[in-house]
Short mmCIF file of C-alpha atoms in Angstrom, two decimals:
data_model
loop_
_atom_site.label_atom_id
_atom_site.label_comp_id
_atom_site.label_asym_id
_atom_site.label_seq_id
_atom_site.Cartn_x
_atom_site.Cartn_y
_atom_site.Cartn_z
CA MET A 1 -30.53 77.75 70.22
CA SER A 2 -32.07 75.22 72.70
CA VAL A 3 -30.44 74.34 76.07
CA GLN A 4 -30.23 70.76 77.05
CA ARG A 5 -33.25 69.08 78.31
CA PRO A 6 -33.63 66.52 81.23
CA ASP A 7 -35.16 63.13 80.71
CA ALA A 8 -37.06 61.18 83.36
CA GLU A 9 -33.85 59.80 84.77
CA ALA A 10 -32.38 63.07 85.36
CA ILE A 11 -35.78 64.42 86.92
CA GLY A 12 -35.56 61.47 89.36
CA VAL A 13 -32.00 62.53 90.25
CA ALA A 14 -33.08 66.07 90.80
CA ALA A 15 -36.11 65.01 92.93
CA GLU A 16 -33.79 62.99 94.89
CA HIS A 17 -31.51 65.83 95.55
CA PHE A 18 -34.24 67.84 97.11
CA GLY A 19 -35.83 64.92 99.03
CA LEU A 20 -38.83 64.72 96.71
CA HIS A 21 -40.67 61.34 96.02
CA LEU A 22 -41.94 61.02 92.50
CA ASP A 23 -43.13 58.04 90.78
CA ALA A 24 -42.64 57.17 87.26
CA PRO A 25 -45.62 58.79 85.90
CA ALA A 26 -44.91 62.11 87.89
CA ARG A 27 -41.36 61.98 86.59
CA GLU A 28 -42.62 61.78 82.93
CA GLU A 29 -45.04 64.61 83.68
CA PHE A 30 -42.35 66.92 84.91
CA VAL A 31 -40.28 66.11 81.86
CA GLY A 32 -42.88 68.08 79.91
CA LEU A 33 -43.27 70.76 82.60
CA VAL A 34 -39.71 71.46 82.80
CA ASP A 35 -39.34 71.53 79.05
CA GLY A 36 -41.84 74.36 78.92
CA ALA A 37 -40.18 76.31 81.69
CA LEU A 38 -36.87 75.95 79.75
CA GLY A 39 -38.26 77.98 76.94
CA SER A 40 -37.22 81.07 78.77
CA TYR A 41 -33.56 79.66 78.88
CA ASP A 42 -33.77 79.22 75.01
CA VAL A 43 -34.68 82.84 74.49
CA VAL A 44 -32.01 83.91 76.77
CA GLU A 45 -29.55 81.86 74.82
CA GLU A 46 -30.62 83.67 71.74
CA LEU A 47 -30.59 87.12 73.32
CA TYR A 48 -27.10 86.58 74.83
CA ALA A 49 -25.70 85.35 71.46
CA ALA A 50 -27.14 88.42 69.61
CA SER A 51 -26.44 91.25 72.16
CA VAL A 52 -23.42 90.56 74.75
CA ALA A 53 -21.78 87.38 73.74
CA PRO A 54 -17.91 88.46 73.38
CA VAL A 55 -15.56 88.06 70.40
CA THR A 56 -12.29 86.57 71.17
CA PRO A 57 -9.49 88.81 70.12
CA ALA A 58 -6.50 87.33 68.10
CA ARG A 59 -3.35 87.60 70.46
CA GLU A 60 -0.24 85.85 69.90
CA TYR A 61 1.38 83.89 72.69
CA VAL A 62 4.08 81.33 73.26
CA ALA A 63 2.81 78.15 75.29
CA GLU A 64 5.71 75.49 74.77
CA LEU A 65 8.19 76.65 77.22
CA ASP A 66 11.23 74.76 78.01
CA GLY A 67 13.38 74.72 81.09
CA LYS A 68 15.92 77.12 79.50
CA SER A 69 13.26 79.63 78.87
CA ASN A 70 11.27 78.94 82.09
CA PRO A 71 13.74 78.04 84.71
CA LEU A 72 11.47 78.80 87.71
CA GLY A 73 8.44 77.24 86.12
CA ALA A 74 6.89 80.56 86.68
CA TRP A 75 5.57 81.22 83.11
CA TYR A 76 2.34 79.58 82.08
CA VAL A 77 2.41 81.26 78.64
CA THR A 78 4.35 84.39 77.41
CA THR A 79 2.84 87.24 75.29
CA SER A 80 3.69 90.80 74.23
CA VAL A 81 0.31 92.45 74.67
CA THR A 82 -0.13 96.23 74.42
CA ALA A 83 -2.79 98.80 73.79
CA ASP A 84 -2.94 100.53 70.38
CA ALA A 85 -3.76 103.84 71.92
CA PRO A 86 -3.26 104.07 75.79
CA SER A 87 -4.94 106.90 77.54
CA ASP A 88 -1.84 107.65 79.66
CA THR A 89 1.96 106.66 80.05
CA ARG A 90 2.03 105.85 83.81
CA LEU A 91 3.07 102.38 83.04
CA ALA A 92 4.69 103.01 79.55
CA GLY A 93 7.56 100.52 79.06
CA ARG A 94 6.77 98.48 82.14
CA ARG A 95 6.50 94.70 81.51
CA VAL A 96 3.88 93.09 83.79
CA ALA A 97 2.98 89.50 84.55
CA ILE A 98 -0.80 88.31 85.05
CA LYS A 99 -1.58 85.75 87.58
CA ASP A 100 -3.11 82.95 85.65
CA ASN A 101 -6.43 83.26 87.19
CA VAL A 102 -6.99 86.72 85.69
CA ALA A 103 -8.40 86.72 82.22
CA LEU A 104 -6.40 88.14 79.45
CA ALA A 105 -8.73 87.63 76.45
CA GLY A 106 -7.46 85.36 73.55
CA VAL A 107 -4.74 83.93 75.74
CA PRO A 108 -5.05 80.45 77.41
CA MET A 109 -5.89 80.35 81.08
CA MET A 110 -5.39 77.28 83.11
CA ASN A 111 -5.64 78.65 86.71
CA GLY A 112 -3.18 76.10 87.79
CA SER A 113 -5.54 73.21 87.17
CA ARG A 114 -6.36 70.61 84.79
CA THR A 115 -10.20 71.49 85.25
CA LEU A 116 -9.77 74.81 83.33
CA GLU A 117 -6.79 73.54 81.02
CA GLY A 118 -7.68 74.45 77.52
CA PHE A 119 -10.13 77.32 78.15
CA THR A 120 -9.59 80.69 76.52
CA PRO A 121 -11.27 83.71 77.75
CA SER A 122 -12.90 86.24 75.55
CA ARG A 123 -12.91 89.33 77.91
CA ASP A 124 -9.95 91.15 79.52
CA ALA A 125 -10.41 91.47 83.30
CA THR A 126 -10.75 94.99 84.30
CA VAL A 127 -7.16 95.29 85.87
CA VAL A 128 -5.80 94.00 82.63
CA SER A 129 -7.79 96.55 80.74
CA ARG A 130 -6.60 99.43 83.22
CA LEU A 131 -2.91 98.21 82.90
CA LEU A 132 -2.97 98.41 79.15
CA ASP A 133 -4.68 101.70 79.01
CA ALA A 134 -1.92 102.92 81.37
CA GLY A 135 0.90 101.75 78.64
CA ALA A 136 1.88 98.64 80.16
CA GLU A 137 3.06 95.67 78.03
CA ILE A 138 1.48 92.22 79.29
CA ALA A 139 4.55 90.01 79.24
CA GLY A 140 2.41 86.70 79.86
CA LYS A 141 0.44 84.75 82.40
CA ALA A 142 2.30 83.71 85.57
CA VAL A 143 1.56 80.12 86.87
CA CYS A 144 -0.48 79.84 90.03
CA GLU A 145 -1.63 77.07 92.32
CA ASP A 146 -4.32 74.62 91.38
CA LEU A 147 -7.52 76.89 91.63
CA CYS A 148 -5.40 79.03 93.66
CA PHE A 149 -5.93 77.03 96.98
CA SER A 150 -2.38 76.68 98.35
CA GLY A 151 0.09 78.86 100.20
CA SER A 152 3.04 76.89 98.83
CA SER A 153 4.16 76.61 95.09
CA PHE A 154 4.10 72.79 94.51
CA THR A 155 0.55 72.26 93.52
CA PRO A 156 0.06 73.72 90.00
CA ALA A 157 -0.90 70.91 87.51
CA SER A 158 1.87 72.49 85.35
CA GLY A 159 4.66 71.58 87.88
CA PRO A 160 6.25 73.57 90.90
CA VAL A 161 7.28 77.20 90.84
CA ARG A 162 10.73 77.70 92.17
CA ASN A 163 12.07 80.46 94.37
CA PRO A 164 14.85 82.64 92.72
CA TRP A 165 16.70 82.80 95.82
CA ASP A 166 17.02 79.01 96.01
CA LEU A 167 15.76 76.89 93.30
CA SER A 168 15.34 73.92 95.51
CA ARG A 169 12.42 76.07 97.54
CA GLU A 170 9.05 77.12 97.30
CA ALA A 171 8.03 80.54 95.92
CA GLY A 172 4.86 80.56 97.86
CA GLY A 173 1.31 80.59 96.53
CA SER A 174 -1.02 81.03 95.29
CA SER A 175 0.58 83.90 93.10
CA GLY A 176 3.87 82.04 93.09
CA GLY A 177 4.69 82.77 89.58
CA SER A 178 4.01 86.37 89.74
CA ALA A 179 6.33 87.06 92.64
CA ALA A 180 9.03 84.68 91.41
CA LEU A 181 9.28 86.50 87.86
CA VAL A 182 9.25 89.87 89.70
CA ALA A 183 12.09 88.68 92.35
CA ASN A 184 14.01 87.38 89.25
CA GLY A 185 13.82 90.55 87.43
CA ASP A 186 11.80 88.93 84.30
CA VAL A 187 9.17 91.68 84.86
CA ASP A 188 8.81 94.84 86.39
CA LEU A 189 5.42 94.35 87.90
CA ALA A 190 2.90 91.52 88.52
CA ILE A 191 -0.84 90.96 89.38
CA GLY A 192 -1.55 88.66 92.09
CA GLY A 193 -4.63 87.46 93.89
CA ASP A 194 -5.29 87.10 97.55
CA GLN A 195 -7.94 84.83 99.39
CA GLY A 196 -5.87 83.71 102.20
CA GLY A 197 -2.61 85.55 101.81
CA SER A 198 -1.66 84.56 98.16
CA ILE A 199 -0.16 87.95 97.32
CA ARG A 200 1.70 88.47 100.59
CA ILE A 201 2.88 84.87 100.93
CA PRO A 202 4.98 84.57 97.73
CA ALA A 203 6.02 88.29 98.05
CA SER A 204 7.49 87.29 101.58
CA PHE A 205 9.08 84.02 100.33
CA CYS A 206 10.62 85.79 97.24
CA GLY A 207 11.79 89.02 98.82
CA VAL A 208 9.52 91.37 97.02
CA VAL A 209 6.59 93.82 97.90
CA GLY A 210 2.89 92.42 97.80
CA HIS A 211 0.08 94.52 98.61
CA LYS A 212 -3.50 93.17 99.49
CA PRO A 213 -5.75 96.28 98.99
CA THR A 214 -8.68 97.10 101.09
CA PHE A 215 -11.50 94.68 100.18
CA GLY A 216 -13.28 96.02 97.14
CA LEU A 217 -10.78 98.74 96.39
CA VAL A 218 -9.58 96.93 93.17
CA PRO A 219 -12.17 95.22 91.07
CA TYR A 220 -12.01 91.54 90.87
CA THR A 221 -14.09 91.44 87.54
CA GLY A 222 -12.59 88.86 85.24
CA ALA A 223 -10.68 87.02 87.85
CA PHE A 224 -11.52 83.26 88.70
CA PRO A 225 -13.02 83.65 92.08
CA ILE A 226 -12.78 81.43 95.27
CA GLU A 227 -15.38 82.85 97.40
CA ARG A 228 -16.57 86.51 96.71
CA THR A 229 -16.30 87.87 100.27
CA ILE A 230 -12.59 87.20 100.51
CA ASP A 231 -11.56 87.72 96.90
CA HIS A 232 -8.84 90.45 96.22
CA VAL A 233 -6.51 91.32 93.39
CA GLY A 234 -3.62 93.60 93.85
CA PRO A 235 0.07 94.50 92.80
CA ILE A 236 3.52 92.75 93.41
CA ALA A 237 6.46 94.83 92.76
CA ARG A 238 10.22 95.16 93.39
CA THR A 239 9.72 98.50 95.41
CA VAL A 240 6.76 100.10 97.25
CA ALA A 241 6.83 103.06 94.95
CA ASP A 242 5.93 100.51 92.08
CA ALA A 243 3.25 98.75 94.03
CA ALA A 244 1.73 102.23 94.81
CA LEU A 245 1.88 103.44 91.19
CA MET A 246 0.33 99.99 90.01
CA LEU A 247 -2.34 100.39 92.81
CA SER A 248 -3.17 103.91 91.39
CA VAL A 249 -3.85 102.49 88.03
CA ILE A 250 -6.03 99.48 88.69
CA ALA A 251 -7.93 100.75 91.81
CA GLY A 252 -11.44 102.19 91.71
CA TYR A 253 -14.89 101.21 90.81
CA ASP A 254 -15.87 99.52 87.67
CA GLY A 255 -19.56 98.92 88.19
CA ARG A 256 -19.23 95.16 87.22
CA ASP A 257 -18.05 93.74 90.60
CA PRO A 258 -20.55 93.03 93.42
CA ARG A 259 -17.65 93.30 96.00
CA GLN A 260 -17.34 97.06 95.25
CA PRO A 261 -19.57 99.74 96.92
CA GLU A 262 -20.28 102.59 94.50
CA SER A 263 -18.16 104.94 96.75
CA VAL A 264 -15.04 103.30 95.84
CA SER A 265 -12.78 105.76 94.01
CA ALA A 266 -9.33 105.66 92.78
CA ALA A 267 -6.50 107.56 94.40
CA ASP A 268 -2.83 108.76 93.83
CA TYR A 269 -0.87 106.44 96.12
CA LEU A 270 2.25 107.92 95.21
CA SER A 271 1.66 111.49 96.40
CA SER A 272 2.22 110.70 100.00
CA LEU A 273 4.80 108.02 99.89
CA GLY A 274 7.55 110.30 100.87
CA ASP A 275 5.99 112.02 103.95
CA GLY A 276 7.63 109.73 106.40
CA VAL A 277 6.36 108.44 109.76
CA GLU A 278 7.44 110.96 112.11
CA GLY A 279 4.83 111.11 115.10
CA MET A 280 3.04 107.96 113.91
CA ARG A 281 2.26 105.18 116.22
CA ILE A 282 2.97 101.74 115.15
CA GLY A 283 1.59 98.74 117.00
CA VAL A 284 3.61 95.45 116.95
CA VAL A 285 0.84 92.66 117.26
CA ALA A 286 1.80 90.04 119.97
CA GLU A 287 -0.33 87.30 118.49
CA GLY A 288 1.33 87.35 115.12
CA PHE A 289 4.56 85.97 116.74
CA GLY A 290 5.23 82.70 118.33
CA HIS A 291 3.10 80.27 116.38
CA GLU A 292 3.73 76.56 116.58
CA ALA A 293 5.48 76.82 113.34
CA SER A 294 7.27 80.16 113.84
CA GLN A 295 11.08 80.30 113.38
CA ALA A 296 12.61 82.34 116.20
CA ALA A 297 15.03 84.00 113.79
CA VAL A 298 12.00 85.12 111.65
CA ASP A 299 10.20 86.50 114.73
CA ASP A 300 13.32 88.39 115.94
CA THR A 301 14.09 89.64 112.54
CA VAL A 302 10.51 91.51 112.31
CA GLN A 303 10.70 92.66 115.90
CA THR A 304 14.18 94.32 114.99
CA ALA A 305 12.51 95.77 111.83
CA ALA A 306 9.67 97.23 113.51
CA GLN A 307 12.00 99.10 116.06
CA ARG A 308 13.84 100.65 113.11
CA PHE A 309 10.78 103.03 112.59
CA THR A 310 11.83 104.89 115.77
CA GLU A 311 14.79 106.01 113.81
CA ALA A 312 12.24 107.94 111.72
CA GLY A 313 10.53 109.38 114.65
CA ALA A 314 7.81 106.96 115.05
CA VAL A 315 6.48 105.44 118.30
CA VAL A 316 6.59 101.69 118.24
CA GLU A 317 4.70 99.82 120.97
CA GLN A 318 3.66 96.08 121.56
CA VAL A 319 -0.14 95.60 121.32
CA SER A 320 -2.32 92.43 121.74
CA ILE A 321 -5.25 91.67 119.59
CA GLN A 322 -6.59 88.29 120.85
CA TRP A 323 -8.96 87.91 118.00
CA HIS A 324 -5.97 87.47 115.61
CA ARG A 325 -5.56 83.84 116.19
CA ASP A 326 -9.58 83.26 116.26
CA ALA A 327 -9.99 85.02 113.04
CA PHE A 328 -8.04 82.31 111.23
CA HIS A 329 -10.73 79.92 112.26
CA VAL A 330 -13.26 82.18 110.96
CA TRP A 331 -11.56 82.61 107.65
CA ASN A 332 -11.19 78.75 107.42
CA VAL A 333 -14.89 78.16 107.66
CA ILE A 334 -15.76 80.75 105.29
CA ALA A 335 -13.07 79.77 102.68
CA THR A 336 -13.90 76.01 102.99
CA ASP A 337 -17.74 76.03 102.89
CA GLY A 338 -17.78 79.21 100.59
CA GLY A 339 -15.14 77.87 98.33
CA ALA A 340 -17.01 74.57 98.00
CA TYR A 341 -20.30 76.17 97.43
CA GLN A 342 -19.22 79.03 95.11
CA MET A 343 -16.10 77.88 93.47
CA LEU A 344 -16.91 74.27 92.92
CA ASP A 345 -20.57 73.54 93.08
CA GLY A 346 -21.05 77.21 91.77
CA ASN A 347 -18.44 76.82 89.03
CA GLY A 348 -16.46 79.60 90.00
CA TYR A 349 -19.16 82.41 89.99
CA GLY A 350 -21.89 80.97 91.96
CA LEU A 351 -25.39 82.82 91.78
CA ASN A 352 -27.34 85.40 93.57
CA ALA A 353 -25.07 88.09 92.96
CA GLY A 354 -25.08 91.11 90.59
CA GLY A 355 -21.95 91.88 88.57
CA LEU A 356 -20.36 90.65 85.15
CA TYR A 357 -20.29 86.80 84.90
CA ASP A 358 -18.14 84.80 82.41
CA PRO A 359 -20.96 82.32 81.43
CA GLU A 360 -18.55 80.56 78.91
CA GLN A 361 -15.93 79.87 81.56
CA MET A 362 -18.72 78.56 83.82
CA GLU A 363 -19.94 76.12 81.45
CA TYR A 364 -16.18 74.93 80.46
CA PHE A 365 -15.30 74.55 84.11
CA ALA A 366 -18.67 72.76 84.94
CA GLU A 367 -17.73 69.92 82.43
CA HIS A 368 -14.03 69.72 83.24
CA ARG A 369 -14.03 69.84 86.89
CA ILE A 370 -15.91 66.56 86.90
CA ALA A 371 -14.00 65.00 84.18
CA HIS A 372 -10.56 65.86 85.86
CA ALA A 373 -11.79 65.67 89.49
CA ASP A 374 -9.11 63.15 90.53
CA ALA A 375 -6.27 65.56 89.11
CA LEU A 376 -7.26 68.46 91.56
CA SER A 377 -4.88 69.18 94.07
CA GLU A 378 -5.10 67.68 97.78
CA THR A 379 -6.00 71.18 99.14
CA VAL A 380 -8.76 71.42 96.59
CA LYS A 381 -10.12 68.08 97.44
CA LEU A 382 -10.07 68.88 101.17
CA VAL A 383 -12.04 71.96 100.52
CA ALA A 384 -14.62 69.80 98.37
CA LEU A 385 -15.26 67.17 100.99
CA CYS A 386 -15.27 69.31 104.03
CA GLY A 387 -17.17 72.21 102.43
CA HIS A 388 -19.64 69.59 101.09
CA HIS A 389 -20.35 68.24 104.54
CA GLY A 390 -20.40 71.95 105.90
CA VAL A 391 -22.95 73.00 103.37
CA THR A 392 -25.08 69.80 103.30
CA ALA A 393 -24.97 67.75 106.67
CA LEU A 394 -24.50 71.16 108.61
CA GLY A 395 -26.79 73.09 106.50
CA GLY A 396 -24.35 75.68 105.88
CA SER A 397 -24.98 76.93 109.45
CA SER A 398 -21.26 77.08 110.34
CA TYR A 399 -20.54 79.31 107.41
CA GLY A 400 -23.67 81.65 108.75
CA LYS A 401 -21.99 81.65 112.30
CA ALA A 402 -18.65 82.45 110.73
CA ARG A 403 -19.92 85.33 108.61
CA ASN A 404 -21.72 86.70 111.95
CA LEU A 405 -18.38 86.55 113.71
CA VAL A 406 -16.62 88.76 111.05
CA PRO A 407 -17.70 92.13 112.34
CA LEU A 408 -16.43 91.11 115.91
CA ALA A 409 -12.95 90.11 114.30
CA ARG A 410 -13.03 93.33 112.30
CA ALA A 411 -13.68 95.50 115.29
CA ALA A 412 -10.76 93.98 117.25
CA TYR A 413 -8.34 95.34 114.47
CA ASP A 414 -10.32 98.45 114.33
CA ALA A 415 -9.82 99.09 117.88
CA ALA A 416 -6.19 98.68 117.83
CA LEU A 417 -6.01 101.00 114.82
CA GLN A 418 -7.78 103.80 116.74
CA THR A 419 -4.54 103.84 118.73
CA TYR A 420 -2.03 103.03 116.06
CA ASP A 421 -1.60 104.29 112.48
CA VAL A 422 -0.58 100.86 111.36
CA LEU A 423 0.03 97.37 113.02
CA VAL A 424 2.86 95.19 112.15
CA MET A 425 3.62 91.64 112.38
CA PRO A 426 5.51 88.81 110.37
CA THR A 427 3.92 88.16 107.13
CA LEU A 428 4.95 84.40 107.47
CA PRO A 429 6.00 82.40 110.49
CA TYR A 430 9.06 80.84 108.46
CA VAL A 431 11.16 81.37 105.48
CA ALA A 432 10.77 79.49 102.22
CA SER A 433 11.21 75.59 102.71
CA GLU A 434 12.37 73.13 100.24
CA LEU A 435 9.94 71.82 97.69
CA PRO A 436 8.56 68.50 98.86
CA ASP A 437 9.01 65.23 97.00
CA PRO A 438 5.93 64.32 94.93
CA SER A 439 5.61 61.14 96.94
CA ILE A 440 4.85 62.84 100.27
CA ASP A 441 1.77 61.55 102.19
CA ARG A 442 -1.55 63.33 102.11
CA ALA A 443 -1.13 64.97 105.58
CA THR A 444 2.25 66.25 105.08
CA TYR A 445 1.22 67.63 101.71
CA LEU A 446 -1.79 69.64 103.32
CA THR A 447 0.52 70.89 106.14
CA LYS A 448 3.14 71.96 103.66
CA ALA A 449 0.49 73.71 101.40
CA LEU A 450 -1.26 75.66 104.11
CA GLY A 451 0.81 75.72 107.20
CA MET A 452 1.88 79.28 106.85
CA ILE A 453 -1.40 81.37 106.48
CA ALA A 454 -2.18 82.03 110.23
CA ASN A 455 -1.20 85.63 109.92
CA THR A 456 -2.22 86.54 106.43
CA ALA A 457 -5.61 84.79 106.31
CA PRO A 458 -7.39 86.85 109.05
CA LEU A 459 -6.96 90.04 106.82
CA ASP A 460 -9.05 88.59 104.01
CA VAL A 461 -12.14 88.21 105.98
CA THR A 462 -11.68 91.38 107.75
CA GLY A 463 -10.77 93.33 104.56
CA HIS A 464 -8.08 95.43 105.96
CA PRO A 465 -5.19 96.63 103.81
CA ALA A 466 -2.09 94.63 104.24
CA LEU A 467 1.36 95.07 102.65
CA SER A 468 4.39 92.70 102.98
CA VAL A 469 7.72 94.14 102.37
CA PRO A 470 11.27 92.45 102.98
CA ALA A 471 12.40 92.74 106.47
CA GLY A 472 15.65 90.87 106.36
CA LEU A 473 17.03 87.57 105.68
CA VAL A 474 17.35 84.43 107.69
CA ASP A 475 19.68 81.86 106.40
CA GLY A 476 20.05 83.80 103.05
CA LEU A 477 16.20 83.81 102.61
CA PRO A 478 13.87 86.48 102.86
CA VAL A 479 11.67 87.42 105.69
CA GLY A 480 8.47 89.45 105.13
CA MET A 481 7.01 92.07 107.48
CA MET A 482 3.23 92.80 107.10
CA ILE A 483 1.95 96.30 107.64
CA ILE A 484 -1.89 96.45 108.32
CA GLY A 485 -3.90 99.79 108.19
CA LYS A 486 -7.49 101.03 108.45
CA HIS A 487 -9.87 100.21 105.65
CA HIS A 488 -9.36 102.57 102.80
CA ASP A 489 -6.10 103.89 104.19
CA ASP A 490 -3.92 101.96 102.02
CA ALA A 491 -1.93 105.26 101.26
CA THR A 492 -0.63 105.15 104.87
CA VAL A 493 0.14 101.50 104.80
CA LEU A 494 2.36 102.06 101.62
CA ARG A 495 3.78 105.17 103.27
CA VAL A 496 5.12 103.13 106.22
CA GLY A 497 6.35 100.42 103.84
CA GLN A 498 8.39 103.10 101.79
CA THR A 499 9.86 104.59 104.92
CA TYR A 500 11.22 101.08 105.94
CA GLU A 501 12.58 100.64 102.43
CA HIS A 502 14.46 103.97 102.78
CA LEU A 503 15.75 103.23 106.25
CA THR A 504 17.14 99.89 104.87
CA GLY A 505 18.62 101.60 101.86
CA GLY A 506 16.47 99.39 99.58
CA PHE A 507 15.58 95.68 99.36
CA PRO A 508 18.13 92.97 98.12
CA THR A 509 17.42 90.83 95.18
CA PRO A 510 18.49 87.14 94.62
CA SER A 511 21.19 88.57 92.09
CA SER A 512 22.56 90.91 94.78
CA GLN A 513 22.76 88.05 97.11
CA ARG A 514 24.68 85.99 94.67
CA ALA A 515 26.91 88.90 93.98
CA GLY A 516 27.44 89.61 97.72
CA THR A 517 26.29 93.37 97.34
CA MET A 518 23.41 93.18 100.03
CA GLY A 519 23.45 95.94 102.77
CA SER A 520 24.43 94.95 105.98
CA GLN A 521 20.87 95.20 107.50
CA PHE A 522 19.89 92.41 105.30
CA ALA A 523 22.65 90.10 106.31
CA PRO A 524 21.48 86.52 107.17
CA ALA A 525 20.55 86.03 110.77
#
């Protein structure tokens, strides 16, 4: 098989891109020279086809979902995929939704975007293989935001995802479908992805548990990337115990993800859940409260929730981490320039890194992202335009400066974590708001889509584990409390979350609210 060859016009376009000045004879000469160089590309095509090209399995799925079968708009497709011979039974009988940026071989994957619509992956993501091997049933693909770049749930090309607590409100993004399905009781567990808060945001808005693991703890292999230095996948569940169980299944080195050091290993995150917090020191981060967008009732709910740890023998104190607010801006540059460079110009995977690539997906996306560019969400358009400026006009220097600031931001949290076992703050500054009218202006659209990430995004660049648990209700809608721990100390973070769950007697559900059976600690503020 021969790869496509450039003609003289294409050579001219490439020369102009690199600032080269080639006359017509030179362009014609390079046509022949490039043709010779592309001979190696032809050989690679043949070797790949003969050696490692995947064979797509035949798996049944249902894609034509109506409002009755999909009232939240949370399913992209439904399936019933199980392993023929799972190696263990830890997740036997558990139904799991997979965020639709994560590959389930033989089942369509849209990643919330017209630019990937129609693509069917041929390989299971590592987390999918591990879930199946633990006896889980993959119940379907959950809708996510357009290329996963939104914290609200109104940007998917397939339509908005609705919050089961109030169908007129957002479920959060970008893993909104995953969180909504768990909160609604449609599945037991779900996989989410998190680059700016996209596990924790919908978990907070939907009143469920969402854990962003330590960076690199869970392999990202087989998930559509945004920027490999901030990509995370992790569990969304009804309870902390279920999140810990799921993390125990999906964590660990897979040898195919450049985000993971070889030293990463799986652990049993259930074994210490019940050990409590007696003697622990818990720091309440002042800079996590009082944002311009913060609701006072949300801040008060989380402050009250944090104080409850004293009932279980912990010391709770206020702490200042001035880098917390600055770290958001560091994330913003990395996510914007890095996203434009890798996710868009790099067709998801980019170059210059090891690991397992999905070349079929790269080729499909390369064609369709141009053909359907105008259909991209306004958030992705902003990343494209601002990031292109940052990479070209600014030479990527702002990205380089931001990366060089990451160790300083990380060290600020680490310093606080030398004194405190965990840190807490509101996951989000406000509760779920109403889904916007499609006619909103662009500036309002962008504020609506990205206005809630000030607390969540910094932890994606620093890589610390961060768990969102329901802290209470404001106006009948869930409030999330974020618990942050040391790198690779996910077990302590989950243990603190479990303690809070026990202190409150369990977290409410949308159905319990409708039935009026919530505990008093979750009464609306």
